[in-house]
Coordinates of C-alpha atoms in Angstrom, one line a residue:
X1 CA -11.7 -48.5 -5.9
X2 CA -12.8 -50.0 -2.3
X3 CA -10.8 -48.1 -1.0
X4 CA -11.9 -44.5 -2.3
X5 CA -15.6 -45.8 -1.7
X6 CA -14.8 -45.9 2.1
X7 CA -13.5 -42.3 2.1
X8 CA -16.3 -41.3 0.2
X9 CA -18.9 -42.5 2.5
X10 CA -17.3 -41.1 5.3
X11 CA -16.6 -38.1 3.9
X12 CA -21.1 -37.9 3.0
X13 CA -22.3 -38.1 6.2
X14 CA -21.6 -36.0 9.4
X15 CA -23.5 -34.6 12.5
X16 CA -23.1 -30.4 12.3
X17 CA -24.6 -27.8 14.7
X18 CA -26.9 -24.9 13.0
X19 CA -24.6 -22.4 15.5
X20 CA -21.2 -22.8 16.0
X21 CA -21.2 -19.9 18.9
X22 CA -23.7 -18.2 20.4
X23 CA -23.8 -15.1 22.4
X24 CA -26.5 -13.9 24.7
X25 CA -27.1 -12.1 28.1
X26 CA -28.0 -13.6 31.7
X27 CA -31.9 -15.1 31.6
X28 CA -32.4 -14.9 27.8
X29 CA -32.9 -17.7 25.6
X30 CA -31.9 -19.5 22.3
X31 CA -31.5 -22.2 20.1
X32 CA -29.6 -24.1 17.8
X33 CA -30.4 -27.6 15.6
X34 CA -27.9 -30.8 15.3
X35 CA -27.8 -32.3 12.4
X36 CA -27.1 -35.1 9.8
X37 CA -25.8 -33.5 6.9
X38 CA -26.2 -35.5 3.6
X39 CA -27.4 -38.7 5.0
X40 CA -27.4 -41.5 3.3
X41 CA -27.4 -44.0 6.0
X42 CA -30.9 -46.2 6.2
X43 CA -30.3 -46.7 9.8
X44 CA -31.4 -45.0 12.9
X45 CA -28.2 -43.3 15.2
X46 CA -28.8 -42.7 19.3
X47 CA -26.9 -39.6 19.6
X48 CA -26.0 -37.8 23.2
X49 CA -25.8 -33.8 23.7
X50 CA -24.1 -32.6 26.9
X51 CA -22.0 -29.9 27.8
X52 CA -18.5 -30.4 27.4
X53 CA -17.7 -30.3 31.3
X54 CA -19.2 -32.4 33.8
X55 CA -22.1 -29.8 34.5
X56 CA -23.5 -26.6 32.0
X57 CA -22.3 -23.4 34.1
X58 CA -23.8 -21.0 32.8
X59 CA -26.8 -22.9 30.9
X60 CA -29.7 -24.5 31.6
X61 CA -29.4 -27.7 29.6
X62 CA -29.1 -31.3 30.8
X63 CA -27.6 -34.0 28.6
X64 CA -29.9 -35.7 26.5
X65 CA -29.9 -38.7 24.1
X66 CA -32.1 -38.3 20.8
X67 CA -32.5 -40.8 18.0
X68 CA -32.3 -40.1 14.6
X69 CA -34.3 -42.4 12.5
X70 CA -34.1 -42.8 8.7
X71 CA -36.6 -40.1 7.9
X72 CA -35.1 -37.8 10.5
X73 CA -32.5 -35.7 10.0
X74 CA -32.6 -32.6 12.6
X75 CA -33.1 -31.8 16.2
X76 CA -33.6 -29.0 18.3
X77 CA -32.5 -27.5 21.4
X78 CA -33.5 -24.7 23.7
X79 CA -31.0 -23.0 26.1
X80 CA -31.1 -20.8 28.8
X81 CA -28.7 -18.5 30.1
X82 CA -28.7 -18.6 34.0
X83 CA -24.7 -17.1 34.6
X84 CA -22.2 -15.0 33.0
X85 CA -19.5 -17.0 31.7
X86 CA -19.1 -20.0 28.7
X87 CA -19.8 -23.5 28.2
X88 CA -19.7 -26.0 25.1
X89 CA -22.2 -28.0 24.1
X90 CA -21.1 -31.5 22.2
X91 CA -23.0 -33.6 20.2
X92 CA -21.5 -37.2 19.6
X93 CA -22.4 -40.7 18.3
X94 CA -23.2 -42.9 20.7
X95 CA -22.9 -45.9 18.2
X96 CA -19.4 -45.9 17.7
X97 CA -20.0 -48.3 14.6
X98 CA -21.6 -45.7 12.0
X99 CA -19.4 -44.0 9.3
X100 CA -20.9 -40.5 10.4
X101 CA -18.6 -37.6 11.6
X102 CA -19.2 -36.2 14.7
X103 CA -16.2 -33.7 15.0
X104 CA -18.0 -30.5 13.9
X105 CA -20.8 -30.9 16.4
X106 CA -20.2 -28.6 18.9
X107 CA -22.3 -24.9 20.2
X108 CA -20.1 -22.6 21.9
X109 CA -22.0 -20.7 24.0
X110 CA -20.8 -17.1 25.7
X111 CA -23.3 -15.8 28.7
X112 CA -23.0 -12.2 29.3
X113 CA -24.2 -10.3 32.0
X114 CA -26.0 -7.6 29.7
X115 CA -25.6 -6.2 26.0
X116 CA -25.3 -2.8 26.8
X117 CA -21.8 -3.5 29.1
X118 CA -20.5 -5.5 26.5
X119 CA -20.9 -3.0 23.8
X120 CA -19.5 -0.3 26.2
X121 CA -16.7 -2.2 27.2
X122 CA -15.7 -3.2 23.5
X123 CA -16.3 0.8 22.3
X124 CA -13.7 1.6 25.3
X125 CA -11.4 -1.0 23.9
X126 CA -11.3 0.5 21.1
X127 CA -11.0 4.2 21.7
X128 CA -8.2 3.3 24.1
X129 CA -6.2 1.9 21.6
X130 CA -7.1 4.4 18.9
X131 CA -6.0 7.3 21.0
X132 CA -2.8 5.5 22.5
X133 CA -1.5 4.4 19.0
X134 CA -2.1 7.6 17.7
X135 CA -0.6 9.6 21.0
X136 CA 3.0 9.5 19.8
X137 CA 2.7 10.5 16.7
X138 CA 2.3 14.3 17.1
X139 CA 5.8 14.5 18.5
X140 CA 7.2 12.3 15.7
X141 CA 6.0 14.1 12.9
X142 CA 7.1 18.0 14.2
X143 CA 10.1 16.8 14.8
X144 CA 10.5 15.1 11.1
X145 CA 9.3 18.6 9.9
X146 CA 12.0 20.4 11.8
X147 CA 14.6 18.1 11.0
X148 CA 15.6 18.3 14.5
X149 CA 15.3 16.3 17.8
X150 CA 16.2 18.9 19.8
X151 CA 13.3 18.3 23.1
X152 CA 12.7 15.4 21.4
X153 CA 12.2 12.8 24.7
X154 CA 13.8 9.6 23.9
X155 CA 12.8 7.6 26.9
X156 CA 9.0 8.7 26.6
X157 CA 9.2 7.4 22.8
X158 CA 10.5 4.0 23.7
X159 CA 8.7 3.5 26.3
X160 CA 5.7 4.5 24.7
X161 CA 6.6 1.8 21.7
X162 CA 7.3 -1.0 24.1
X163 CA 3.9 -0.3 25.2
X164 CA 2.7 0.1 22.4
X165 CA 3.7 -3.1 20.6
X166 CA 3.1 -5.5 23.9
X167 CA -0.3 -3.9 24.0
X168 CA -0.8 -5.7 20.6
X169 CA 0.8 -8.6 21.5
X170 CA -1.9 -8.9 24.1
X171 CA -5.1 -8.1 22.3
X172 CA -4.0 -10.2 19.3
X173 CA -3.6 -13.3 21.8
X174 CA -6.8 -12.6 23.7
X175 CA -8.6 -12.1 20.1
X176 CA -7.1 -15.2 18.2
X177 CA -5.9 -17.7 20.4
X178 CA -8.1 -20.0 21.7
X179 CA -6.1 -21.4 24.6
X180 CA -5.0 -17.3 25.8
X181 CA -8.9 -17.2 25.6
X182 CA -8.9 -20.6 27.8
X183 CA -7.1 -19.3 29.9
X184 CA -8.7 -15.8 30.8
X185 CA -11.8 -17.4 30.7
X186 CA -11.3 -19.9 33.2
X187 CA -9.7 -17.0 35.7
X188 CA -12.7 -14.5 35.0
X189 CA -15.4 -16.8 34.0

């Protein structure tokens, strides 16, 4: 029964960021709030906010230590985007003899250079690869109505597959891996 109450008092008390990412534009501004969610502790935690590397990037935030006393349970912070690129902010304990969890403390924070690129670059994106996937089919379907293959250019359609399906490949890595994102992001910050 000691045992479970351990568990259970770990599991009743962590340190969360309100934002887990945040996306703005070169010289605007936002926020986001660390913190204690169902506390229970009656003692006061020093906890230290920084980015993740040595030095914000693209931010202007330096690190900074707050305490949270046992009647407070959030704080605040204000960025400001000063370059395109990304940075992560991290919020840990700094009394490593607490029961709280720190691991889902963390802002990930994308700088853009303005909105209106970023929405014209993703609309692009996306009308590229509507109009490619749907460029072979055309051929495909005449032919299935004629029964026949005669013209029918078998180099353009493998070709245009191949393409096709590494094309997919790519987008699916840059949109759901997080170390494909990594790395782009550290070679065209």
């Amino acid at each position: 029964m000691r045992f479970f109450r351990i568990f259970q008092f770990l599991d009743n008390n962590s340190l969360k960021a309100s934002k887990r990412d945040i996306q703005i534009n070169i010289d605007e501004k936002d926020f986001f709030e660390i913190s204690i969610e169902k506390k229970d502790l009656n003692l006061s935690l020093n906890v230290s906010v920084a980015c993740d590397s040595q030095k914000c990037k693209t931010i202007a935030f330096e690190k900074q230590t707050v305490r949270f006393a046992p009647n407070s349970t959030t704080f605040r912070f204000e960025i400001s985007a000063k370059n395109a690129g990304h940075d992560v902010i991290v919020a840990t304990i700094a009394d490593n003899n607490t029961n709280v969890d720190d691991s889902d403390s963390f802002v990930r924070i994308r700088v853009g250079r303005a909105q209106a690129l970023a929405t014209l670059a993703e609309v692009v994106g996306w009308i590229y690869f509507v109009i490619w996937s749907a460029s072979f089919w055309p051929q495909n379907i005449s032919n299935f109505r004629r029964k026949s293959v005669i013209g029918y250019n078998l180099d353009f359609a493998a070709l245009n597959v191949t393409g096709f399906l590494f094309y997919s490949i790519y987008n699916s890595g840059i949109y759901f891996s997080l170390r494909i994102q990594s790395q782009y992001e550290a070679t065209f910050p």
